[in-house]
């Protein structure tokens, strides 16, 4: 049995290396590559991914997994977890024909380039045909995976293993029922927050330098990572010891650039915090996108938008921007960075209305996959829902349907994990607070190490050994996803700011 396990590990390691090499090419494509490289790069990545897929879906791997199913590893051991995860991914991968995998890879890679051009030109029609192909490929993928209740389940399962669309829809219903009237109440008190401080220009180099300082402070290891700029901020891991982040900076968008850095930094802390013993294995990943997002949101919102964080960092920020911040005190700044106001861009929206941006995408994706909505009608459907949920109309497609990279890269069924992340961030943080009630005081002293260690110990080191539900149970004792702590946190924090 030991011998078979070693053979399996060796094979998985080779596949892992191919996959990571393709990801390095993907990172370069988004960060450095000239537009002219698009087609060749798409071919290169498709070749690597096809090879990895072929190596993973051989009968030999299937036989190894079958014989290892008889092995008596302890359920909590790395070995048992590796075999479980390999089995799950093998079963999914075997369902996809190699031609479909290659076609998806090429289309999704080219899609990102075409999307970037269309977005720059604020013209959806340049992206429409590509998106039609992407939706069609996702339908083919979902049909190949198979599903019982609805087509969306098949895709959601890739990002949030075991989660059902109906469960996600219920979380949104719970949030919508309490957040919509709460946002209405806040609207009536809009004068409580003045964010004029952000309607100024902030030097890009100074923003960059400040973001680097904060990333270091929260524990991001620059010996095992780096920050670059890209059109859409992202985190990517080639190894536990090489986890990179990107941010988007322009003069007139402070503080979104900083919050992007902290957000991606949270994702990166998770990846850098995985136990070294899992390096190079299938387990060296966050366990689901929802859990991953819980960490970016925890660092971005619960820490990075807290009063205590700015008690410590505001005087430092004033040194970076003495002119812009001369006549603004820390409390005004804290309120400004927490202003609740419906906005056109998801990544620049506040903690509360963010969930409505996700609701809109979740509904549109379901409609596209169920063929209730044509891609050609998508910009109009987007505008209608923006009006319905946020009371805003995008003046162009770059500020509307073209704003996110996700669909262009082939990801459908991904968006709801953002809101699951919001909900989970507070579930986990509430437990951290029960264990260490003085955490906010530590933040006020610029100390984030205790929270970082706790998260590493409780969550990060496990990689994907445990499912989201298993982690929730281990860490918090809750039986599953629970929106209550999130709603209580939101109402307490913003109730205090807005007096509602
Ligand atoms: Zn994120």
Tab-separated table of C-alpha atoms and ligand atoms in Angstrom:
chain	number	residue	atom	x	y	z
A	1	UNK	CA	0.000	0.000	0.000
A	2	UNK	CA	2.882	2.329	0.864
A	3	UNK	CA	4.385	1.645	-2.546
A	4	UNK	CA	1.140	2.423	-4.374
A	5	UNK	CA	0.763	5.624	-2.390
A	6	UNK	CA	4.272	6.668	-3.368
A	7	UNK	CA	3.555	5.985	-7.055
A	8	UNK	CA	0.374	8.064	-6.812
A	9	UNK	CA	2.211	10.905	-5.048
A	10	UNK	CA	4.941	10.935	-7.711
A	11	UNK	CA	2.409	11.080	-10.530
A	12	UNK	CA	0.379	13.804	-8.845
A	13	UNK	CA	3.566	15.803	-8.286
A	14	UNK	CA	4.381	15.782	-12.008
A	15	UNK	CA	0.836	16.868	-12.854
A	16	UNK	CA	1.043	19.570	-10.194
A	17	UNK	CA	4.272	20.857	-11.758
A	18	UNK	CA	2.676	21.091	-15.209
A	19	UNK	CA	-0.336	22.915	-13.792
A	20	UNK	CA	1.827	25.378	-11.903
A	21	UNK	CA	3.974	26.025	-14.983
A	22	UNK	CA	0.778	26.902	-16.870
A	23	UNK	CA	-0.142	29.270	-14.024
A	24	UNK	CA	3.207	31.056	-14.270
A	25	UNK	CA	2.389	31.658	-17.936
A	26	UNK	CA	-1.035	32.942	-16.856
A	27	UNK	CA	0.520	35.310	-14.326
A	28	UNK	CA	2.906	36.646	-16.953
A	29	UNK	CA	0.003	37.077	-19.368
A	30	UNK	CA	-1.877	39.277	-16.921
A	31	UNK	CA	1.086	41.218	-15.537
A	32	UNK	CA	3.767	41.586	-18.228
A	33	UNK	CA	2.848	40.187	-21.616
A	34	UNK	CA	2.331	42.479	-24.641
A	35	UNK	CA	-1.052	42.071	-26.342
A	36	UNK	CA	0.678	40.537	-29.379
A	37	UNK	CA	1.549	37.473	-27.326
A	38	UNK	CA	-2.102	36.517	-26.764
A	39	UNK	CA	-2.567	33.782	-29.346
A	40	UNK	CA	0.763	32.045	-28.798
A	41	UNK	CA	0.280	32.175	-25.030
A	42	UNK	CA	-3.202	30.683	-25.306
A	43	UNK	CA	-1.727	27.766	-27.293
A	44	UNK	CA	1.109	27.275	-24.803
A	45	UNK	CA	-1.201	27.198	-21.806
A	46	UNK	CA	-3.687	24.935	-23.574
A	47	UNK	CA	-0.897	22.452	-24.359
A	48	UNK	CA	0.288	22.301	-20.747
A	49	UNK	CA	-3.221	21.983	-19.367
A	50	UNK	CA	-4.092	19.254	-21.875
A	51	UNK	CA	-0.982	17.307	-20.882
A	52	UNK	CA	-1.826	17.665	-17.182
A	53	UNK	CA	-5.409	16.589	-17.802
A	54	UNK	CA	-4.304	13.551	-19.845
A	55	UNK	CA	-1.809	12.475	-17.188
A	56	UNK	CA	-4.384	12.832	-14.426
A	57	UNK	CA	-7.213	10.975	-16.167
A	58	UNK	CA	-5.336	7.777	-17.090
A	59	UNK	CA	-6.738	4.381	-16.114
A	60	UNK	CA	-3.561	3.860	-14.116
A	61	UNK	CA	-4.443	6.668	-11.711
A	62	UNK	CA	-7.931	5.211	-11.428
A	63	UNK	CA	-6.527	1.785	-10.511
A	64	UNK	CA	-4.155	3.300	-7.954
A	65	UNK	CA	-7.034	5.166	-6.338
A	66	UNK	CA	-9.139	2.036	-6.285
A	67	UNK	CA	-6.508	-0.046	-4.536
A	68	UNK	CA	-5.754	2.796	-2.105
A	69	UNK	CA	-9.449	2.969	-1.206
A	70	UNK	CA	-8.795	-0.224	0.787
A	71	UNK	CA	-5.993	1.419	2.802
A	72	UNK	CA	-6.495	2.076	6.518
A	73	UNK	CA	-5.180	5.581	6.935
A	74	UNK	CA	-6.512	7.625	9.816
A	75	UNK	CA	-9.339	9.866	8.541
A	76	UNK	CA	-7.557	13.019	9.702
A	77	UNK	CA	-4.207	12.053	8.155
A	78	UNK	CA	-2.640	13.828	5.178
A	79	UNK	CA	-2.640	10.515	3.315
A	80	UNK	CA	-6.381	9.915	3.697
A	81	UNK	CA	-7.124	13.535	2.744
A	82	UNK	CA	-4.904	13.318	-0.339
A	83	UNK	CA	-6.593	10.132	-1.522
A	84	UNK	CA	-10.072	11.594	-0.885
A	85	UNK	CA	-9.309	14.782	-2.806
A	86	UNK	CA	-7.570	12.981	-5.668
A	87	UNK	CA	-10.598	10.702	-5.958
A	88	UNK	CA	-13.013	13.652	-6.103
A	89	UNK	CA	-10.970	15.513	-8.713
A	90	UNK	CA	-10.311	12.358	-10.720
A	91	UNK	CA	-14.011	11.578	-10.935
A	92	UNK	CA	-14.746	15.123	-12.088
A	93	UNK	CA	-11.868	15.248	-14.567
A	94	UNK	CA	-12.765	11.887	-16.115
A	95	UNK	CA	-16.107	13.328	-17.027
A	96	UNK	CA	-14.571	16.020	-19.260
A	97	UNK	CA	-13.526	14.961	-22.796
A	98	UNK	CA	-9.921	16.098	-23.561
A	99	UNK	CA	-11.117	18.062	-26.604
A	100	UNK	CA	-13.463	20.079	-24.388
A	101	UNK	CA	-10.651	20.785	-21.899
A	102	UNK	CA	-8.360	22.031	-24.646
A	103	UNK	CA	-11.090	24.117	-26.258
A	104	UNK	CA	-11.965	25.696	-22.901
A	105	UNK	CA	-8.353	26.487	-22.139
A	106	UNK	CA	-7.771	28.198	-25.472
A	107	UNK	CA	-11.066	30.091	-25.491
A	108	UNK	CA	-10.774	31.248	-21.868
A	109	UNK	CA	-7.183	32.399	-22.306
A	110	UNK	CA	-7.998	34.373	-25.475
A	111	UNK	CA	-11.177	35.561	-23.786
A	112	UNK	CA	-9.250	37.502	-21.169
A	113	UNK	CA	-7.330	39.402	-23.847
A	114	UNK	CA	-10.440	40.173	-25.887
A	115	UNK	CA	-12.295	41.241	-22.740
A	116	UNK	CA	-9.450	43.587	-21.746
A	117	UNK	CA	-9.634	45.280	-25.170
A	118	UNK	CA	-13.436	45.527	-25.115
A	119	UNK	CA	-13.311	46.956	-21.607
A	120	UNK	CA	-10.700	49.545	-22.643
A	121	UNK	CA	-12.961	50.497	-25.562
A	122	UNK	CA	-16.118	50.411	-23.381
A	123	UNK	CA	-17.722	48.242	-26.056
A	124	UNK	CA	-19.537	45.011	-25.159
A	125	UNK	CA	-20.109	44.097	-28.820
A	126	UNK	CA	-16.371	43.354	-29.168
A	127	UNK	CA	-16.693	40.703	-26.453
A	128	UNK	CA	-20.157	39.313	-27.226
A	129	UNK	CA	-19.178	36.493	-29.587
A	130	UNK	CA	-16.420	35.307	-27.232
A	131	UNK	CA	-18.775	35.337	-24.263
A	132	UNK	CA	-21.333	33.335	-26.240
A	133	UNK	CA	-18.662	30.658	-26.738
A	134	UNK	CA	-17.718	30.816	-23.062
A	135	UNK	CA	-21.307	30.331	-21.908
A	136	UNK	CA	-21.750	27.469	-24.366
A	137	UNK	CA	-18.549	25.779	-23.155
A	138	UNK	CA	-19.723	26.124	-19.550
A	139	UNK	CA	-23.041	24.513	-20.444
A	140	UNK	CA	-21.126	21.657	-22.089
A	141	UNK	CA	-18.928	21.384	-18.997
A	142	UNK	CA	-21.930	21.282	-16.646
A	143	UNK	CA	-23.673	18.660	-18.781
A	144	UNK	CA	-20.497	16.558	-18.755
A	145	UNK	CA	-20.260	16.772	-14.939
A	146	UNK	CA	-23.954	16.049	-14.585
A	147	UNK	CA	-26.381	17.387	-11.963
A	148	UNK	CA	-29.651	16.564	-10.249
A	149	UNK	CA	-31.524	19.749	-9.374
A	150	UNK	CA	-30.210	22.506	-11.648
A	151	UNK	CA	-27.375	23.099	-14.100
A	152	UNK	CA	-25.805	25.713	-11.794
A	153	UNK	CA	-25.095	23.029	-9.167
A	154	UNK	CA	-22.642	21.328	-11.535
A	155	UNK	CA	-20.477	24.456	-11.854
A	156	UNK	CA	-20.810	25.693	-8.267
A	157	UNK	CA	-19.472	22.336	-7.096
A	158	UNK	CA	-16.081	23.058	-8.712
A	159	UNK	CA	-15.573	26.104	-6.491
A	160	UNK	CA	-17.540	25.149	-3.387
A	161	UNK	CA	-17.478	21.355	-3.213
A	162	UNK	CA	-20.790	19.879	-2.116
A	163	UNK	CA	-22.646	23.213	-1.970
A	164	UNK	CA	-26.071	23.385	-3.611
A	165	UNK	CA	-27.494	26.348	-5.508
A	166	UNK	CA	-30.586	26.239	-3.317
A	167	UNK	CA	-28.444	26.661	-0.154
A	168	UNK	CA	-26.684	29.665	-1.663
A	169	UNK	CA	-29.996	31.156	-2.742
A	170	UNK	CA	-31.228	30.807	0.855
A	171	UNK	CA	-28.208	32.697	2.218
A	172	UNK	CA	-28.928	35.509	-0.233
A	173	UNK	CA	-32.583	35.554	0.770
A	174	UNK	CA	-31.665	35.874	4.463
A	175	UNK	CA	-29.191	38.664	3.757
A	176	UNK	CA	-31.541	40.471	1.379
A	177	UNK	CA	-34.380	40.426	3.918
A	178	UNK	CA	-32.303	42.279	6.534
A	179	UNK	CA	-29.776	44.240	4.472
A	180	UNK	CA	-32.148	45.946	2.047
A	181	UNK	CA	-34.160	47.747	4.773
A	182	UNK	CA	-30.924	48.424	6.670
A	183	UNK	CA	-29.389	50.127	3.616
A	184	UNK	CA	-32.592	52.145	3.271
A	185	UNK	CA	-32.261	53.310	6.881
A	186	UNK	CA	-28.631	54.265	6.263
A	187	UNK	CA	-29.620	56.236	3.152
A	188	UNK	CA	-31.779	58.391	5.426
A	189	UNK	CA	-28.671	59.217	7.497
A	190	UNK	CA	-26.248	59.702	4.577
A	191	UNK	CA	-25.079	63.003	6.070
A	192	UNK	CA	-23.436	61.126	8.963
A	193	UNK	CA	-20.467	60.268	6.740
A	194	UNK	CA	-18.421	62.702	4.678
A	195	UNK	CA	-15.973	61.115	2.235
A	196	UNK	CA	-14.763	64.304	0.531
A	197	UNK	CA	-11.275	63.246	1.641
A	198	UNK	CA	-11.259	60.656	-1.144
A	199	UNK	CA	-12.204	63.117	-3.885
A	200	UNK	CA	-8.598	64.211	-4.231
A	201	UNK	CA	-5.583	62.877	-6.127
A	202	UNK	CA	-3.190	60.585	-4.305
A	203	UNK	CA	0.279	60.010	-5.712
A	204	UNK	CA	0.526	56.491	-7.157
A	205	UNK	CA	4.041	55.827	-5.891
A	206	UNK	CA	3.101	56.827	-2.347
A	207	UNK	CA	-0.007	54.599	-2.523
A	208	UNK	CA	2.177	51.729	-3.690
A	209	UNK	CA	4.700	52.261	-0.883
A	210	UNK	CA	2.008	52.470	1.775
A	211	UNK	CA	0.388	49.267	0.507
A	212	UNK	CA	3.756	47.474	0.690
A	213	UNK	CA	4.182	48.618	4.297
A	214	UNK	CA	0.717	47.365	5.291
A	215	UNK	CA	1.211	44.031	3.495
A	216	UNK	CA	4.390	43.465	5.502
A	217	UNK	CA	2.665	44.422	8.745
A	218	UNK	CA	-0.177	41.928	8.334
A	219	UNK	CA	2.380	39.171	7.803
A	220	UNK	CA	2.688	38.810	4.020
A	221	UNK	CA	6.133	37.305	3.418
A	222	UNK	CA	7.962	39.124	0.601
A	223	UNK	CA	10.683	36.473	0.692
A	224	UNK	CA	7.971	34.115	-0.574
A	225	UNK	CA	5.930	36.509	-2.701
A	226	UNK	CA	5.781	39.810	-4.567
A	227	UNK	CA	3.266	42.489	-5.526
A	228	UNK	CA	2.712	43.720	-9.104
A	229	UNK	CA	0.114	45.757	-10.967
A	230	UNK	CA	-2.608	44.293	-13.209
A	231	UNK	CA	-5.939	45.328	-14.726
A	232	UNK	CA	-7.812	43.225	-12.173
A	233	UNK	CA	-6.191	42.435	-8.802
A	234	UNK	CA	-5.566	38.743	-8.115
A	235	UNK	CA	-3.535	36.304	-6.010
A	236	UNK	CA	-1.753	33.308	-7.503
A	237	UNK	CA	0.279	30.550	-5.892
A	238	UNK	CA	2.991	28.603	-7.704
A	239	UNK	CA	4.215	27.070	-4.452
A	240	UNK	CA	3.677	27.656	-0.734
A	241	UNK	CA	6.956	29.580	-1.064
A	242	UNK	CA	5.939	31.704	-4.066
A	243	UNK	CA	2.535	33.332	-3.592
A	244	UNK	CA	2.037	36.549	-5.588
A	245	UNK	CA	-0.472	39.372	-5.407
A	246	UNK	CA	-1.389	42.216	-7.743
A	247	UNK	CA	-3.185	45.508	-7.270
A	248	UNK	CA	-4.665	48.267	-9.430
A	249	UNK	CA	-3.576	51.817	-8.664
A	250	UNK	CA	-4.586	55.166	-10.066
A	251	UNK	CA	-4.416	58.675	-8.614
A	252	UNK	CA	-8.136	59.156	-8.146
A	253	UNK	CA	-9.148	55.791	-6.692
A	254	UNK	CA	-7.631	55.843	-3.200
A	255	UNK	CA	-8.386	53.932	-0.974
A	256	UNK	CA	-9.539	51.108	-3.286
A	257	UNK	CA	-5.955	50.331	-4.315
A	258	UNK	CA	-4.906	49.900	-0.691
A	259	UNK	CA	-7.951	47.789	0.151
A	260	UNK	CA	-7.234	45.638	-2.930
A	261	UNK	CA	-3.726	45.014	-1.643
A	262	UNK	CA	-5.000	44.027	1.799
A	263	UNK	CA	-7.708	41.867	0.218
A	264	UNK	CA	-5.246	39.964	-1.985
A	265	UNK	CA	-2.838	39.917	0.951
A	266	UNK	CA	-5.476	37.999	2.922
A	267	UNK	CA	-5.737	35.406	0.149
A	268	UNK	CA	-1.945	35.192	0.086
A	269	UNK	CA	-1.611	34.751	3.872
A	270	UNK	CA	-3.837	31.700	3.532
A	271	UNK	CA	-1.637	30.193	0.784
A	272	UNK	CA	1.651	31.106	2.483
A	273	UNK	CA	0.339	29.667	5.756
A	274	UNK	CA	-0.237	26.138	4.439
A	275	UNK	CA	1.973	23.546	6.174
A	276	UNK	CA	5.258	22.969	4.335
A	277	UNK	CA	4.594	19.217	4.565
A	278	UNK	CA	1.816	19.692	2.002
A	279	UNK	CA	4.062	21.481	-0.537
A	280	UNK	CA	3.654	20.237	-4.093
A	281	UNK	CA	0.552	18.151	-3.312
A	282	UNK	CA	-3.118	18.538	-4.180
A	283	UNK	CA	-3.644	19.629	-0.570
A	284	UNK	CA	-1.501	22.778	-0.948
A	285	UNK	CA	-4.517	24.956	-1.765
A	286	UNK	CA	-7.255	26.784	0.056
A	287	UNK	CA	-10.115	24.367	0.570
A	288	UNK	CA	-12.845	26.259	-1.286
A	289	UNK	CA	-13.312	29.685	-2.810
A	290	UNK	CA	-15.752	30.682	-0.083
A	291	UNK	CA	-13.237	29.878	2.655
A	292	UNK	CA	-10.531	31.604	0.621
A	293	UNK	CA	-12.644	34.713	0.262
A	294	UNK	CA	-13.400	34.639	3.977
A	295	UNK	CA	-9.704	35.366	4.556
A	296	UNK	CA	-9.427	38.210	2.047
A	297	UNK	CA	-12.568	39.789	3.500
A	298	UNK	CA	-11.447	39.248	7.068
A	299	UNK	CA	-8.208	41.168	6.465
A	300	UNK	CA	-9.742	43.765	4.155
A	301	UNK	CA	-12.922	44.557	6.066
A	302	UNK	CA	-12.816	43.293	9.623
A	303	UNK	CA	-9.197	44.386	10.128
A	304	UNK	CA	-8.462	46.923	7.352
A	305	UNK	CA	-11.648	48.943	7.779
A	306	UNK	CA	-11.720	48.797	11.576
A	307	UNK	CA	-11.504	51.845	13.815
A	308	UNK	CA	-8.511	50.308	15.664
A	309	UNK	CA	-6.571	49.675	12.452
A	310	UNK	CA	-6.862	53.339	11.537
A	311	UNK	CA	-6.099	54.510	15.065
A	312	UNK	CA	-2.700	53.055	14.396
A	313	UNK	CA	-2.289	53.686	10.670
A	314	UNK	CA	-3.891	57.064	10.162
A	315	UNK	CA	-0.966	59.126	11.524
A	316	UNK	CA	1.329	57.076	9.288
A	317	UNK	CA	-0.919	57.646	6.268
A	318	UNK	CA	-0.822	61.375	7.001
A	319	UNK	CA	2.955	61.243	6.606
A	320	UNK	CA	2.485	59.783	3.105
A	321	UNK	CA	-0.182	62.349	2.150
A	322	UNK	CA	0.372	65.461	4.308
A	323	UNK	CA	-1.523	67.816	1.986
A	324	UNK	CA	-4.568	65.648	1.337
A	325	UNK	CA	-5.035	64.678	4.997
A	326	UNK	CA	-3.970	67.851	6.817
A	327	UNK	CA	-7.457	68.848	7.898
A	328	UNK	CA	-9.084	65.443	8.308
A	329	UNK	CA	-9.086	63.644	11.653
A	330	UNK	CA	-8.888	59.873	12.197
A	331	UNK	CA	-12.580	59.494	13.067
A	332	UNK	CA	-13.680	61.304	9.897
A	333	UNK	CA	-11.317	59.109	7.893
A	334	UNK	CA	-12.627	55.926	9.567
A	335	UNK	CA	-16.194	56.876	8.736
A	336	UNK	CA	-15.253	57.826	5.165
A	337	UNK	CA	-13.584	54.464	4.491
A	338	UNK	CA	-16.776	52.784	5.703
A	339	UNK	CA	-19.211	54.926	3.750
A	340	UNK	CA	-22.182	52.950	2.519
A	341	UNK	CA	-23.202	54.086	-0.919
A	342	UNK	CA	-24.428	52.123	-3.924
A	343	UNK	CA	-21.685	52.140	-6.580
A	344	UNK	CA	-21.294	50.852	-10.126
A	345	UNK	CA	-18.121	48.856	-9.540
A	346	UNK	CA	-18.203	45.735	-7.370
A	347	UNK	CA	-14.570	45.989	-6.266
A	348	UNK	CA	-15.108	49.562	-5.066
A	349	UNK	CA	-18.368	48.930	-3.255
A	350	UNK	CA	-18.852	48.996	0.505
A	351	UNK	CA	-19.166	46.018	2.804
A	352	UNK	CA	-22.956	45.941	2.708
A	353	UNK	CA	-23.977	46.673	-0.878
A	354	UNK	CA	-21.194	44.372	-2.117
A	355	UNK	CA	-23.575	41.470	-1.578
A	356	UNK	CA	-26.134	43.030	-3.932
A	357	UNK	CA	-23.500	43.165	-6.699
A	358	UNK	CA	-22.985	39.447	-6.182
A	359	UNK	CA	-26.711	38.704	-6.092
A	360	UNK	CA	-27.059	40.362	-9.521
A	361	UNK	CA	-24.259	38.257	-11.043
A	362	UNK	CA	-25.537	35.055	-9.404
A	363	UNK	CA	-28.971	35.598	-10.954
A	364	UNK	CA	-27.628	36.523	-14.403
A	365	UNK	CA	-25.330	33.497	-14.514
A	366	UNK	CA	-28.210	31.172	-13.700
A	367	UNK	CA	-30.324	32.793	-16.431
A	368	UNK	CA	-27.516	32.455	-19.025
A	369	UNK	CA	-26.813	28.802	-18.185
A	370	UNK	CA	-30.495	27.925	-18.161
A	371	UNK	CA	-30.816	29.748	-21.525
A	372	UNK	CA	-33.443	32.102	-20.158
A	373	UNK	CA	-31.183	35.015	-21.167
A	374	UNK	CA	-29.200	35.570	-24.391
A	375	UNK	CA	-25.679	36.969	-24.186
A	376	UNK	CA	-26.772	39.693	-26.621
A	377	UNK	CA	-29.328	40.858	-24.040
A	378	UNK	CA	-26.915	40.706	-21.124
A	379	UNK	CA	-25.900	44.411	-20.981
A	380	UNK	CA	-29.547	45.418	-20.820
A	381	UNK	CA	-30.334	42.790	-18.158
A	382	UNK	CA	-27.337	44.028	-16.179
A	383	UNK	CA	-28.569	47.603	-16.313
A	384	UNK	CA	-32.075	46.583	-15.245
A	385	UNK	CA	-30.811	44.710	-12.185
A	386	UNK	CA	-28.421	47.514	-11.256
A	387	UNK	CA	-31.398	49.837	-11.199
A	388	UNK	CA	-33.479	47.384	-9.202
A	389	UNK	CA	-30.912	46.555	-6.488
A	390	UNK	CA	-28.700	49.634	-6.341
A	391	UNK	CA	-30.690	52.385	-8.026
A	392	UNK	CA	-27.889	53.084	-10.531
A	393	UNK	CA	-27.508	52.917	-14.319
A	394	UNK	CA	-24.036	52.281	-15.777
A	395	UNK	CA	-23.230	54.987	-18.353
A	396	UNK	CA	-21.153	52.506	-20.371
A	397	UNK	CA	-20.332	48.791	-20.444
A	398	UNK	CA	-16.885	49.215	-18.885
A	399	UNK	CA	-18.685	50.433	-15.749
A	400	UNK	CA	-21.299	47.718	-16.190
A	401	UNK	CA	-21.199	44.243	-17.633
A	402	UNK	CA	-17.522	44.421	-18.682
A	403	UNK	CA	-16.092	45.307	-15.268
A	404	UNK	CA	-15.124	41.816	-14.053
A	405	UNK	CA	-12.524	39.449	-15.492
A	406	UNK	CA	-14.272	36.268	-14.285
A	407	UNK	CA	-16.506	35.380	-17.226
A	408	UNK	CA	-13.791	36.189	-19.759
A	409	UNK	CA	-11.560	33.599	-18.070
A	410	UNK	CA	-14.353	31.026	-18.192
A	411	UNK	CA	-15.415	31.153	-14.534
A	412	UNK	CA	-19.152	30.756	-14.064
A	413	UNK	CA	-20.561	29.631	-10.709
A	414	UNK	CA	-17.741	31.497	-8.967
A	415	UNK	CA	-19.376	34.779	-7.954
A	416	UNK	CA	-21.594	33.553	-5.078
A	417	UNK	CA	-18.456	32.401	-3.222
A	418	UNK	CA	-17.702	36.083	-2.542
A	419	UNK	CA	-20.795	36.468	-0.405
A	420	UNK	CA	-20.193	33.100	1.247
A	421	UNK	CA	-16.769	34.561	2.045
A	422	UNK	CA	-18.339	37.593	3.737
A	423	UNK	CA	-20.532	35.389	5.857
A	424	UNK	CA	-17.702	33.001	6.761
A	425	UNK	CA	-15.227	35.781	7.537
A	426	UNK	CA	-17.346	36.843	10.498
A	427	UNK	CA	-18.073	33.283	11.583
A	428	UNK	CA	-14.332	32.596	11.870
A	429	UNK	CA	-13.424	35.998	13.304
A	430	UNK	CA	-16.117	35.707	16.000
A	431	UNK	CA	-14.365	32.568	17.218
A	432	UNK	CA	-10.973	34.322	17.144
A	433	UNK	CA	-12.493	37.078	19.302
A	434	UNK	CA	-13.876	34.546	21.773
A	435	UNK	CA	-10.368	33.069	22.045
A	436	UNK	CA	-8.573	36.460	22.124
A	437	UNK	CA	-10.923	39.259	23.242
A	438	UNK	CA	-8.149	41.889	23.070
A	439	UNK	CA	-7.588	41.525	19.301
A	440	UNK	CA	-8.971	44.998	18.495
A	441	UNK	CA	-6.598	46.529	21.091
A	442	UNK	CA	-3.736	44.727	19.374
A	443	UNK	CA	-4.763	46.205	16.008
A	444	UNK	CA	-4.713	49.662	17.605
A	445	UNK	CA	-1.043	49.028	18.417
A	446	UNK	CA	-0.320	47.852	14.870
A	447	UNK	CA	-0.014	44.232	16.025
A	448	UNK	CA	-1.503	41.581	13.772
A	449	UNK	CA	0.697	38.620	14.651
A	450	UNK	CA	-1.636	36.940	17.145
A	451	UNK	CA	-4.533	36.924	14.691
A	452	UNK	CA	-2.195	35.676	11.941
A	453	UNK	CA	-0.928	32.817	14.126
A	454	UNK	CA	-4.434	31.861	15.188
A	455	UNK	CA	-5.623	31.736	11.582
A	456	UNK	CA	-2.568	29.743	10.521
A	457	UNK	CA	-3.154	27.276	13.322
A	458	UNK	CA	-6.922	26.983	12.897
A	459	UNK	CA	-7.305	27.291	9.128
A	460	UNK	CA	-4.308	27.938	6.897
A	461	UNK	CA	-1.984	25.058	7.773
A	462	UNK	CA	-4.616	22.475	6.788
A	463	UNK	CA	-4.690	23.539	3.120
A	464	UNK	CA	-7.534	21.570	1.563
A	465	UNK	CA	-7.418	18.647	3.998
A	466	UNK	CA	-10.885	19.494	5.277
A	467	UNK	CA	-13.982	20.682	3.421
A	468	UNK	CA	-15.529	24.058	4.206
A	469	UNK	CA	-18.157	22.473	6.442
A	470	UNK	CA	-15.596	20.356	8.288
A	471	UNK	CA	-13.470	23.463	8.916
A	472	UNK	CA	-16.439	25.481	10.155
A	473	UNK	CA	-17.240	22.707	12.610
A	474	UNK	CA	-13.643	22.261	13.775
A	475	UNK	CA	-13.018	25.987	14.209
A	476	UNK	CA	-16.344	27.374	15.417
A	477	UNK	CA	-18.425	24.370	16.479
A	478	UNK	CA	-21.229	25.544	14.148
A	479	UNK	CA	-22.764	22.863	11.959
A	480	UNK	CA	-22.438	24.896	8.759
A	481	UNK	CA	-22.812	28.266	7.133
A	482	UNK	CA	-24.542	30.746	9.453
A	483	UNK	CA	-25.445	34.272	8.289
A	484	UNK	CA	-26.358	35.486	11.809
A	485	UNK	CA	-22.887	36.550	13.035
A	486	UNK	CA	-22.336	38.439	9.763
A	487	UNK	CA	-25.632	40.302	10.049
A	488	UNK	CA	-24.961	41.135	13.719
A	489	UNK	CA	-21.496	42.435	12.856
A	490	UNK	CA	-22.828	44.601	10.010
A	491	UNK	CA	-25.649	46.026	12.102
A	492	UNK	CA	-23.423	46.768	15.069
A	493	UNK	CA	-20.651	48.424	13.056
A	494	UNK	CA	-22.784	50.470	10.680
A	495	UNK	CA	-25.518	51.101	13.215
A	496	UNK	CA	-22.884	52.868	15.286
A	497	UNK	CA	-21.478	54.852	12.347
A	498	UNK	CA	-24.841	55.955	10.997
A	499	UNK	CA	-26.859	56.055	14.218
A	500	UNK	CA	-29.493	53.641	12.910
B	1	LIG	ZN1	-10.916	37.750	-3.255
